[in-house]
Amino acid sequence: MPVTFAVLTTVTAFSPLLFVPGMIGKFLRFIPLVVISVLLFSLLESLFILPHHLSHLPEHAHMKLPPWLRWVERAQDAVQSGLRQFIDGPVDRTVRYATAHYGVVISAGIALLMITAGIVGGRYIGFSFLPRIEGDNVIAQIEMPQGTPNERTREVADYIENVGHRVADSLGVRIGDDQELVKAVRKTVGSYPSAERGPGAGALPTFIESNKAEINFQLLEAEKRRNFSSVEFEKAWRAAVGDLPGPRNMTFSSDVMNLGAPVQLELSHPDTTVLTRAATEVQDELRRYTGVFDVRSDQEIGKREVELNLKPRARTLGVTLDDLARQVRAAFFGSEAVRVQRGREEVRVYVRLPKDERSSLADIRRYRIVTPTGAAIPLVAEVSFGTAPSTIRRVDGRRIVTITAEVDHSVITGSEVTSELTGRILPAAQERYPALRYGFGGEQREQARALGGMIRGFLLALFVMYALLAIPFRSYVEPLIIMAAVPFGVVGAVFGHLLFGLSLGMLSMFGIVGLSGVVINDSLVLLDFVNEQRDAGKPIREAILIGAKTRFRPILLTTLTTFLGVFPLIIERSLQAQFLVPMAVSLGIGVVFATFIIIVLVPALAMLQHDVGVKLRAWRGQRRGTSATNAPEIEPA
């Protein structure tokens, strides 16, 4: 029973990770899928295959080792003796104290939880949705003003590429003369190829825009340039390029996986002038933060256009703005007259003014409008120049301006910048502009979706685990004692991140969710053995002491094997492996910390449950006795 329900609760703990929404959920879904498959197959192996193997062992399975391997027996005896001394010494005294002073132990546990909550809430440990995964490609993307010819864009791209080569030459001396730091350089004018190869980009059309360019430096593999990372090249390249006067936007990136900008704010307001002013103020505020750079917005100034404003006296002639627009368009752009089929192609024929009558602004001023009565009158409109936005973005029918910014994760995280926006900058902006509304996109939107889905799934998993534990124990209280180890696994994970200097993130949450199933197994094994001792007639305190001392060895072995299983990943220093290190730290350090808490906390809680049960039974018995005493006597007939 303990083995079966231990596996089922662990499977339940990992199940919510299969349904994490968003791109990150699709990317990481294979981790719980593999873990659940291995757990189920291990259950089958332990229940059906292992007993068959054990039944074929000889009666005297312990064979005498040859003399040159006697050191193995001596090591086994030494470990056995040391473990026995530890169990009869510190473990025995700790459990006796926990059962005798369970109030102190439980209060200390609650204080530890509060300290951990204070560490996280006080931001003594950072939060980064995903750890930065350095790749072998460092990419610079430039965006020139709208209407810039591709020749000018190419000149700026060539300059940035030349600066990149100079930076590579200065850094390349650190890897020796036998290898080149830069393996290849790809330069594209007209689009961003790296963005087009991103997730879901295959269904999007590719547009050639002469004001955009991308320079991609493919560096030597990370294992061959251990002296420095691609982030160093990125920072050196950005610093060497500096602030160019030509580009409207310029970004540098060296990450493998990009879920969007760390800071992406979407502002909306009914008045476009106010919206522009508010966006400018927010950008200025963001630029004041250390570690925040590449602050930009998508509010692009488009090409110049001719604007026609209808004069008031035109209304008296029956001319509307729609009439003006349709007639000017037909005259200067053309109106479709007929379509001619030529083989498999269809040719559209347009009718418009001759070229010499539609080639200058004076031609517009001389153009004559036809009124509804058929009369031709001079252009009854004011002609002026203006600019039109190159793109207009809307969300739920509201026109928005998107502000994005990059962050230096060693200085500040995107979550911290977002907290500053929601706590100080945006409320002040809404006081100045009451109709201003905002939302977040990019990495923050992905983070909210993923974490929200994971938390909901984890709460549901905890309820299912409680139900699974209530079945074999036939109690509604003992499952709570077993599950009390889950928060202390989280405490271990938090202190593990502090120990290794890591920030909490999505992968840390993955490890914590999986950790909850592992620590429940240890509590389940311990409490199940305590119940066996109580059923055998042992007093509660003696049953707890025997259970803790007897089950300490399997609990310790479970902890050590779990920790050693993820330990190679914890100490792995390759750049790509850093992606999974937070999950390994949560699982490995968390299970070690929770194991020692379990040996103290579960006996204390079990003793508390017993004493409270005794007092409740005594109180109920006293009430029943009082009720029987106060009952009216009925004389026999």
PDB file of C-alpha atoms in Angstrom, residues 112-369:
ATOM      1  CA  LEU A 112      10.536  29.154   9.506  1.00  0.00           C
ATOM      2  CA  LEU A 113       7.712  29.402   6.975  1.00  0.00           C
ATOM      3  CA  MET A 114       7.173  33.059   7.860  1.00  0.00           C
ATOM      4  CA  ILE A 115      10.889  33.811   7.478  1.00  0.00           C
ATOM      5  CA  THR A 116      10.894  32.180   4.055  1.00  0.00           C
ATOM      6  CA  ALA A 117       7.820  34.172   3.011  1.00  0.00           C
ATOM      7  CA  GLY A 118       9.606  37.331   4.172  1.00  0.00           C
ATOM      8  CA  ILE A 119      12.707  36.475   2.127  1.00  0.00           C
ATOM      9  CA  VAL A 120      10.634  36.024  -1.026  1.00  0.00           C
ATOM     10  CA  GLY A 121       8.273  38.933  -0.366  1.00  0.00           C
ATOM     11  CA  GLY A 122      11.136  41.262   0.543  1.00  0.00           C
ATOM     12  CA  ARG A 123      12.872  40.449  -2.764  1.00  0.00           C
ATOM     13  CA  TYR A 124      15.999  39.143  -1.084  1.00  0.00           C
ATOM     14  CA  ILE A 125      15.811  36.525  -3.810  1.00  0.00           C
ATOM     15  CA  GLY A 126      15.010  37.623  -7.347  1.00  0.00           C
ATOM     16  CA  PHE A 127      12.397  36.262  -9.703  1.00  0.00           C
ATOM     17  CA  SER A 128      13.130  35.684 -13.366  1.00  0.00           C
ATOM     18  CA  PHE A 129      10.529  33.889 -15.448  1.00  0.00           C
ATOM     19  CA  LEU A 130      13.144  31.989 -17.442  1.00  0.00           C
ATOM     20  CA  PRO A 131      16.888  31.855 -16.884  1.00  0.00           C
ATOM     21  CA  ARG A 132      18.878  33.520 -19.618  1.00  0.00           C
ATOM     22  CA  ILE A 133      20.153  30.823 -21.970  1.00  0.00           C
ATOM     23  CA  GLU A 134      23.118  32.036 -23.931  1.00  0.00           C
ATOM     24  CA  GLY A 135      23.404  30.847 -27.489  1.00  0.00           C
ATOM     25  CA  ASP A 136      26.156  30.788 -30.055  1.00  0.00           C
ATOM     26  CA  ASN A 137      24.582  33.584 -32.129  1.00  0.00           C
ATOM     27  CA  VAL A 138      24.705  37.281 -31.279  1.00  0.00           C
ATOM     28  CA  ILE A 139      22.181  39.255 -33.330  1.00  0.00           C
ATOM     29  CA  ALA A 140      21.850  42.985 -33.938  1.00  0.00           C
ATOM     30  CA  GLN A 141      18.595  44.314 -35.399  1.00  0.00           C
ATOM     31  CA  ILE A 142      18.223  47.879 -36.652  1.00  0.00           C
ATOM     32  CA  GLU A 143      15.140  49.788 -37.715  1.00  0.00           C
ATOM     33  CA  MET A 144      15.528  53.008 -39.664  1.00  0.00           C
ATOM     34  CA  PRO A 145      12.786  55.656 -40.031  1.00  0.00           C
ATOM     35  CA  GLN A 146       9.938  54.820 -42.359  1.00  0.00           C
ATOM     36  CA  GLY A 147      10.738  55.432 -46.010  1.00  0.00           C
ATOM     37  CA  THR A 148      14.496  54.981 -45.637  1.00  0.00           C
ATOM     38  CA  PRO A 149      15.886  53.463 -48.877  1.00  0.00           C
ATOM     39  CA  ASN A 150      17.605  50.124 -48.615  1.00  0.00           C
ATOM     40  CA  GLU A 151      20.937  51.668 -49.691  1.00  0.00           C
ATOM     41  CA  ARG A 152      21.005  53.823 -46.556  1.00  0.00           C
ATOM     42  CA  THR A 153      19.931  50.890 -44.381  1.00  0.00           C
ATOM     43  CA  ARG A 154      22.723  48.785 -45.890  1.00  0.00           C
ATOM     44  CA  GLU A 155      25.299  51.497 -45.082  1.00  0.00           C
ATOM     45  CA  VAL A 156      24.301  51.473 -41.399  1.00  0.00           C
ATOM     46  CA  ALA A 157      24.286  47.660 -41.343  1.00  0.00           C
ATOM     47  CA  ASP A 158      27.768  47.581 -42.872  1.00  0.00           C
ATOM     48  CA  TYR A 159      29.050  49.957 -40.193  1.00  0.00           C
ATOM     49  CA  ILE A 160      27.590  47.845 -37.369  1.00  0.00           C
ATOM     50  CA  GLU A 161      29.049  44.694 -38.946  1.00  0.00           C
ATOM     51  CA  ASN A 162      32.509  46.273 -39.157  1.00  0.00           C
ATOM     52  CA  VAL A 163      32.303  47.279 -35.494  1.00  0.00           C
ATOM     53  CA  GLY A 164      31.351  43.685 -34.648  1.00  0.00           C
ATOM     54  CA  HIS A 165      34.434  42.376 -36.466  1.00  0.00           C
ATOM     55  CA  ARG A 166      36.665  44.786 -34.533  1.00  0.00           C
ATOM     56  CA  VAL A 167      35.146  43.615 -31.237  1.00  0.00           C
ATOM     57  CA  ALA A 168      35.619  39.981 -32.269  1.00  0.00           C
ATOM     58  CA  ASP A 169      39.280  40.633 -33.087  1.00  0.00           C
ATOM     59  CA  SER A 170      39.867  42.209 -29.669  1.00  0.00           C
ATOM     60  CA  LEU A 171      38.140  39.371 -27.804  1.00  0.00           C
ATOM     61  CA  GLY A 172      39.416  36.565 -30.008  1.00  0.00           C
ATOM     62  CA  VAL A 173      42.906  36.682 -28.491  1.00  0.00           C
ATOM     63  CA  ARG A 174      41.442  35.082 -25.351  1.00  0.00           C
ATOM     64  CA  ILE A 175      40.755  31.773 -27.091  1.00  0.00           C
ATOM     65  CA  GLY A 176      44.155  31.415 -28.744  1.00  0.00           C
ATOM     66  CA  ASP A 177      45.467  31.643 -32.280  1.00  0.00           C
ATOM     67  CA  ASP A 178      44.404  28.182 -33.402  1.00  0.00           C
ATOM     68  CA  GLN A 179      40.652  29.013 -33.552  1.00  0.00           C
ATOM     69  CA  GLU A 180      38.570  31.864 -34.890  1.00  0.00           C
ATOM     70  CA  LEU A 181      35.993  33.392 -32.558  1.00  0.00           C
ATOM     71  CA  VAL A 182      33.541  34.158 -35.378  1.00  0.00           C
ATOM     72  CA  LYS A 183      32.493  31.205 -37.510  1.00  0.00           C
ATOM     73  CA  ALA A 184      30.136  33.049 -39.864  1.00  0.00           C
ATOM     74  CA  VAL A 185      28.321  36.359 -40.341  1.00  0.00           C
ATOM     75  CA  ARG A 186      24.922  36.729 -41.987  1.00  0.00           C
ATOM     76  CA  LYS A 187      23.563  40.147 -42.900  1.00  0.00           C
ATOM     77  CA  THR A 188      20.019  40.698 -44.156  1.00  0.00           C
ATOM     78  CA  VAL A 189      18.471  43.957 -45.338  1.00  0.00           C
ATOM     79  CA  GLY A 190      14.683  44.064 -45.596  1.00  0.00           C
ATOM     80  CA  SER A 191      13.587  41.728 -42.789  1.00  0.00           C
ATOM     81  CA  TYR A 192      14.496  40.003 -39.502  1.00  0.00           C
ATOM     82  CA  PRO A 193      15.209  36.332 -40.411  1.00  0.00           C
ATOM     83  CA  SER A 194      15.724  35.279 -36.774  1.00  0.00           C
ATOM     84  CA  ALA A 195      12.236  36.531 -35.860  1.00  0.00           C
ATOM     85  CA  GLU A 196      10.699  34.836 -38.890  1.00  0.00           C
ATOM     86  CA  ARG A 197      12.131  31.502 -37.730  1.00  0.00           C
ATOM     87  CA  GLY A 198      10.573  31.913 -34.277  1.00  0.00           C
ATOM     88  CA  PRO A 199       7.680  29.884 -32.862  1.00  0.00           C
ATOM     89  CA  GLY A 200       4.585  30.099 -35.006  1.00  0.00           C
ATOM     90  CA  ALA A 201       6.236  32.292 -37.609  1.00  0.00           C
ATOM     91  CA  GLY A 202       5.759  29.788 -40.382  1.00  0.00           C
ATOM     92  CA  ALA A 203       2.148  30.844 -40.859  1.00  0.00           C
ATOM     93  CA  LEU A 204       2.959  34.553 -41.050  1.00  0.00           C
ATOM     94  CA  PRO A 205       3.668  36.346 -44.327  1.00  0.00           C
ATOM     95  CA  THR A 206       7.131  37.781 -44.879  1.00  0.00           C
ATOM     96  CA  PHE A 207       7.242  41.440 -45.888  1.00  0.00           C
ATOM     97  CA  ILE A 208      10.268  43.196 -47.342  1.00  0.00           C
ATOM     98  CA  GLU A 209      10.797  46.482 -45.470  1.00  0.00           C
ATOM     99  CA  SER A 210      13.684  48.596 -46.692  1.00  0.00           C
ATOM    100  CA  ASN A 211      14.152  50.255 -43.290  1.00  0.00           C
ATOM    101  CA  LYS A 212      15.030  47.027 -41.430  1.00  0.00           C
ATOM    102  CA  ALA A 213      18.246  45.007 -41.263  1.00  0.00           C
ATOM    103  CA  GLU A 214      19.771  42.214 -39.184  1.00  0.00           C
ATOM    104  CA  ILE A 215      23.421  41.268 -38.571  1.00  0.00           C
ATOM    105  CA  ASN A 216      23.974  37.775 -37.141  1.00  0.00           C
ATOM    106  CA  PHE A 217      27.401  36.790 -35.743  1.00  0.00           C
ATOM    107  CA  GLN A 218      27.731  33.039 -35.259  1.00  0.00           C
ATOM    108  CA  LEU A 219      30.388  32.478 -32.610  1.00  0.00           C
ATOM    109  CA  LEU A 220      32.511  29.487 -31.741  1.00  0.00           C
ATOM    110  CA  GLU A 221      30.720  26.791 -29.727  1.00  0.00           C
ATOM    111  CA  ALA A 222      30.345  27.574 -26.026  1.00  0.00           C
ATOM    112  CA  GLU A 223      32.455  24.571 -24.978  1.00  0.00           C
ATOM    113  CA  LYS A 224      35.412  25.902 -27.007  1.00  0.00           C
ATOM    114  CA  ARG A 225      35.264  29.489 -25.708  1.00  0.00           C
ATOM    115  CA  ARG A 226      34.985  28.936 -21.975  1.00  0.00           C
ATOM    116  CA  ASN A 227      36.953  32.089 -21.240  1.00  0.00           C
ATOM    117  CA  PHE A 228      33.964  34.286 -21.975  1.00  0.00           C
ATOM    118  CA  SER A 229      30.296  34.073 -22.919  1.00  0.00           C
ATOM    119  CA  SER A 230      28.263  35.396 -25.804  1.00  0.00           C
ATOM    120  CA  VAL A 231      26.737  37.960 -23.428  1.00  0.00           C
ATOM    121  CA  GLU A 232      30.164  39.561 -23.067  1.00  0.00           C
ATOM    122  CA  PHE A 233      30.428  39.844 -26.850  1.00  0.00           C
ATOM    123  CA  GLU A 234      26.912  41.296 -26.970  1.00  0.00           C
ATOM    124  CA  LYS A 235      27.707  43.949 -24.336  1.00  0.00           C
ATOM    125  CA  ALA A 236      31.045  44.839 -25.940  1.00  0.00           C
ATOM    126  CA  TRP A 237      29.425  45.105 -29.381  1.00  0.00           C
ATOM    127  CA  ARG A 238      26.607  47.318 -28.064  1.00  0.00           C
ATOM    128  CA  ALA A 239      29.069  49.587 -26.248  1.00  0.00           C
ATOM    129  CA  ALA A 240      31.314  49.888 -29.308  1.00  0.00           C
ATOM    130  CA  VAL A 241      28.410  50.810 -31.604  1.00  0.00           C
ATOM    131  CA  GLY A 242      27.089  53.414 -29.162  1.00  0.00           C
ATOM    132  CA  ASP A 243      24.173  55.696 -29.983  1.00  0.00           C
ATOM    133  CA  LEU A 244      23.933  56.047 -33.753  1.00  0.00           C
ATOM    134  CA  PRO A 245      21.993  59.072 -35.045  1.00  0.00           C
ATOM    135  CA  GLY A 246      20.355  57.217 -37.936  1.00  0.00           C
ATOM    136  CA  PRO A 247      18.469  54.143 -36.612  1.00  0.00           C
ATOM    137  CA  ARG A 248      15.130  54.603 -34.930  1.00  0.00           C
ATOM    138  CA  ASN A 249      15.527  51.369 -32.947  1.00  0.00           C
ATOM    139  CA  MET A 250      18.526  49.119 -32.424  1.00  0.00           C
ATOM    140  CA  THR A 251      18.619  45.906 -30.343  1.00  0.00           C
ATOM    141  CA  PHE A 252      21.252  43.284 -29.538  1.00  0.00           C
ATOM    142  CA  SER A 253      20.445  39.759 -28.387  1.00  0.00           C
ATOM    143  CA  SER A 254      22.323  36.543 -27.597  1.00  0.00           C
ATOM    144  CA  ASP A 255      19.585  34.390 -26.039  1.00  0.00           C
ATOM    145  CA  VAL A 256      18.538  31.003 -27.403  1.00  0.00           C
ATOM    146  CA  MET A 257      14.883  31.228 -26.390  1.00  0.00           C
ATOM    147  CA  ASN A 258      12.897  34.452 -26.523  1.00  0.00           C
ATOM    148  CA  LEU A 259       9.321  34.638 -25.243  1.00  0.00           C
ATOM    149  CA  GLY A 260       9.136  38.360 -25.860  1.00  0.00           C
ATOM    150  CA  ALA A 261      10.655  41.441 -24.312  1.00  0.00           C
ATOM    151  CA  PRO A 262      11.187  41.280 -20.520  1.00  0.00           C
ATOM    152  CA  VAL A 263       9.209  44.524 -20.279  1.00  0.00           C
ATOM    153  CA  GLN A 264       6.344  45.032 -22.712  1.00  0.00           C
ATOM    154  CA  LEU A 265       3.705  47.607 -21.802  1.00  0.00           C
ATOM    155  CA  GLU A 266       0.568  48.323 -23.838  1.00  0.00           C
ATOM    156  CA  LEU A 267      -0.985  51.776 -23.324  1.00  0.00           C
ATOM    157  CA  SER A 268      -4.315  52.980 -24.697  1.00  0.00           C
ATOM    158  CA  HIS A 269      -6.231  56.272 -24.566  1.00  0.00           C
ATOM    159  CA  PRO A 270      -9.136  57.672 -26.628  1.00  0.00           C
ATOM    160  CA  ASP A 271      -7.083  60.763 -27.541  1.00  0.00           C
ATOM    161  CA  THR A 272      -4.065  59.875 -29.707  1.00  0.00           C
ATOM    162  CA  THR A 273      -2.260  63.088 -28.696  1.00  0.00           C
ATOM    163  CA  VAL A 274      -2.563  62.227 -25.009  1.00  0.00           C
ATOM    164  CA  LEU A 275      -1.541  58.649 -25.758  1.00  0.00           C
ATOM    165  CA  THR A 276       1.642  59.847 -27.455  1.00  0.00           C
ATOM    166  CA  ARG A 277       2.465  62.161 -24.557  1.00  0.00           C
ATOM    167  CA  ALA A 278       1.887  59.432 -21.941  1.00  0.00           C
ATOM    168  CA  ALA A 279       4.009  56.916 -23.874  1.00  0.00           C
ATOM    169  CA  THR A 280       6.877  59.402 -24.061  1.00  0.00           C
ATOM    170  CA  GLU A 281       6.724  60.065 -20.315  1.00  0.00           C
ATOM    171  CA  VAL A 282       6.726  56.345 -19.471  1.00  0.00           C
ATOM    172  CA  GLN A 283       9.729  55.760 -21.728  1.00  0.00           C
ATOM    173  CA  ASP A 284      11.620  58.572 -20.014  1.00  0.00           C
ATOM    174  CA  GLU A 285      10.869  57.028 -16.606  1.00  0.00           C
ATOM    175  CA  LEU A 286      12.085  53.591 -17.717  1.00  0.00           C
ATOM    176  CA  ARG A 287      15.381  54.993 -19.015  1.00  0.00           C
ATOM    177  CA  ARG A 288      16.223  56.217 -15.507  1.00  0.00           C
ATOM    178  CA  TYR A 289      16.542  52.669 -14.130  1.00  0.00           C
ATOM    179  CA  THR A 290      19.975  51.099 -14.032  1.00  0.00           C
ATOM    180  CA  GLY A 291      20.078  47.902 -16.078  1.00  0.00           C
ATOM    181  CA  VAL A 292      17.168  48.914 -18.354  1.00  0.00           C
ATOM    182  CA  PHE A 293      18.123  49.652 -21.941  1.00  0.00           C
ATOM    183  CA  ASP A 294      16.784  49.567 -25.501  1.00  0.00           C
ATOM    184  CA  VAL A 295      13.589  51.352 -24.406  1.00  0.00           C
ATOM    185  CA  ARG A 296      11.431  51.923 -27.471  1.00  0.00           C
ATOM    186  CA  SER A 297       7.846  52.073 -28.694  1.00  0.00           C
ATOM    187  CA  ASP A 298       6.064  50.934 -31.822  1.00  0.00           C
ATOM    188  CA  GLN A 299       4.605  54.393 -32.453  1.00  0.00           C
ATOM    189  CA  GLU A 300       6.285  54.990 -35.755  1.00  0.00           C
ATOM    190  CA  ILE A 301       6.102  58.213 -37.734  1.00  0.00           C
ATOM    191  CA  GLY A 302       4.946  57.153 -41.155  1.00  0.00           C
ATOM    192  CA  LYS A 303       5.295  58.723 -44.584  1.00  0.00           C
ATOM    193  CA  ARG A 304       4.096  62.189 -45.487  1.00  0.00           C
ATOM    194  CA  GLU A 305       0.593  62.445 -46.910  1.00  0.00           C
ATOM    195  CA  VAL A 306      -1.694  65.040 -48.445  1.00  0.00           C
ATOM    196  CA  GLU A 307      -4.699  65.800 -46.231  1.00  0.00           C
ATOM    197  CA  LEU A 308      -7.936  67.223 -47.662  1.00  0.00           C
ATOM    198  CA  ASN A 309     -10.315  68.969 -45.245  1.00  0.00           C
ATOM    199  CA  LEU A 310     -13.750  69.799 -46.652  1.00  0.00           C
ATOM    200  CA  LYS A 311     -14.671  73.488 -46.474  1.00  0.00           C
ATOM    201  CA  PRO A 312     -17.954  74.462 -44.766  1.00  0.00           C
ATOM    202  CA  ARG A 313     -19.517  75.977 -47.904  1.00  0.00           C
ATOM    203  CA  ALA A 314     -19.138  72.610 -49.678  1.00  0.00           C
ATOM    204  CA  ARG A 315     -21.997  71.277 -47.574  1.00  0.00           C
ATOM    205  CA  THR A 316     -24.394  73.769 -49.162  1.00  0.00           C
ATOM    206  CA  LEU A 317     -23.528  72.324 -52.566  1.00  0.00           C
ATOM    207  CA  GLY A 318     -24.359  68.772 -51.444  1.00  0.00           C
ATOM    208  CA  VAL A 319     -20.731  67.560 -51.489  1.00  0.00           C
ATOM    209  CA  THR A 320     -19.755  65.177 -48.671  1.00  0.00           C
ATOM    210  CA  LEU A 321     -16.333  64.049 -47.497  1.00  0.00           C
ATOM    211  CA  ASP A 322     -17.026  60.632 -48.959  1.00  0.00           C
ATOM    212  CA  ASP A 323     -17.753  62.189 -52.388  1.00  0.00           C
ATOM    213  CA  LEU A 324     -14.499  64.139 -52.182  1.00  0.00           C
ATOM    214  CA  ALA A 325     -12.440  61.072 -51.264  1.00  0.00           C
ATOM    215  CA  ARG A 326     -13.923  58.818 -53.968  1.00  0.00           C
ATOM    216  CA  GLN A 327     -13.511  61.364 -56.759  1.00  0.00           C
ATOM    217  CA  VAL A 328      -9.930  62.323 -55.853  1.00  0.00           C
ATOM    218  CA  ARG A 329      -8.965  58.674 -55.564  1.00  0.00           C
ATOM    219  CA  ALA A 330     -10.520  57.875 -58.946  1.00  0.00           C
ATOM    220  CA  ALA A 331      -8.743  60.790 -60.590  1.00  0.00           C
ATOM    221  CA  PHE A 332      -5.246  60.247 -59.217  1.00  0.00           C
ATOM    222  CA  PHE A 333      -5.120  56.534 -58.409  1.00  0.00           C
ATOM    223  CA  GLY A 334      -7.763  55.230 -60.777  1.00  0.00           C
ATOM    224  CA  SER A 335     -11.146  53.565 -60.815  1.00  0.00           C
ATOM    225  CA  GLU A 336     -11.536  50.006 -62.058  1.00  0.00           C
ATOM    226  CA  ALA A 337     -13.464  50.033 -65.332  1.00  0.00           C
ATOM    227  CA  VAL A 338     -13.249  46.447 -66.554  1.00  0.00           C
ATOM    228  CA  ARG A 339     -11.462  43.132 -65.979  1.00  0.00           C
ATOM    229  CA  VAL A 340     -10.023  41.233 -68.940  1.00  0.00           C
ATOM    230  CA  GLN A 341      -9.254  37.520 -68.782  1.00  0.00           C
ATOM    231  CA  ARG A 342      -5.941  36.609 -70.444  1.00  0.00           C
ATOM    232  CA  GLY A 343      -5.332  32.918 -70.162  1.00  0.00           C
ATOM    233  CA  ARG A 344      -5.083  32.025 -66.480  1.00  0.00           C
ATOM    234  CA  GLU A 345      -4.539  35.632 -65.395  1.00  0.00           C
ATOM    235  CA  GLU A 346      -7.025  38.426 -64.858  1.00  0.00           C
ATOM    236  CA  VAL A 347      -6.064  41.975 -65.929  1.00  0.00           C
ATOM    237  CA  ARG A 348      -7.702  44.945 -64.270  1.00  0.00           C
ATOM    238  CA  VAL A 349      -8.161  48.104 -66.344  1.00  0.00           C
ATOM    239  CA  TYR A 350      -8.211  51.446 -64.473  1.00  0.00           C
ATOM    240  CA  VAL A 351      -9.343  54.835 -65.700  1.00  0.00           C
ATOM    241  CA  ARG A 352      -7.624  57.958 -64.325  1.00  0.00           C
ATOM    242  CA  LEU A 353      -6.328  61.369 -65.295  1.00  0.00           C
ATOM    243  CA  PRO A 354      -3.496  61.672 -67.820  1.00  0.00           C
ATOM    244  CA  LYS A 355      -0.047  61.611 -66.248  1.00  0.00           C
ATOM    245  CA  ASP A 356       0.662  65.297 -66.905  1.00  0.00           C
ATOM    246  CA  GLU A 357      -2.512  66.215 -64.962  1.00  0.00           C
ATOM    247  CA  ARG A 358      -1.755  64.185 -61.798  1.00  0.00           C
ATOM    248  CA  SER A 359       1.958  64.700 -61.178  1.00  0.00           C
ATOM    249  CA  SER A 360       2.048  67.689 -58.758  1.00  0.00           C
ATOM    250  CA  LEU A 361       0.258  69.232 -55.810  1.00  0.00           C
ATOM    251  CA  ALA A 362      -0.999  72.022 -58.079  1.00  0.00           C
ATOM    252  CA  ASP A 363      -2.904  69.399 -60.081  1.00  0.00           C
ATOM    253  CA  ILE A 364      -4.859  68.533 -56.928  1.00  0.00           C
ATOM    254  CA  ARG A 365      -5.678  72.168 -56.284  1.00  0.00           C
ATOM    255  CA  ARG A 366      -6.883  72.599 -59.928  1.00  0.00           C
ATOM    256  CA  TYR A 367      -9.019  69.441 -59.855  1.00  0.00           C
ATOM    257  CA  ARG A 368     -12.780  70.036 -60.208  1.00  0.00           C
ATOM    258  CA  ILE A 369     -15.355  68.119 -58.171  1.00  0.00           C
TER     259      ILE A 369
END
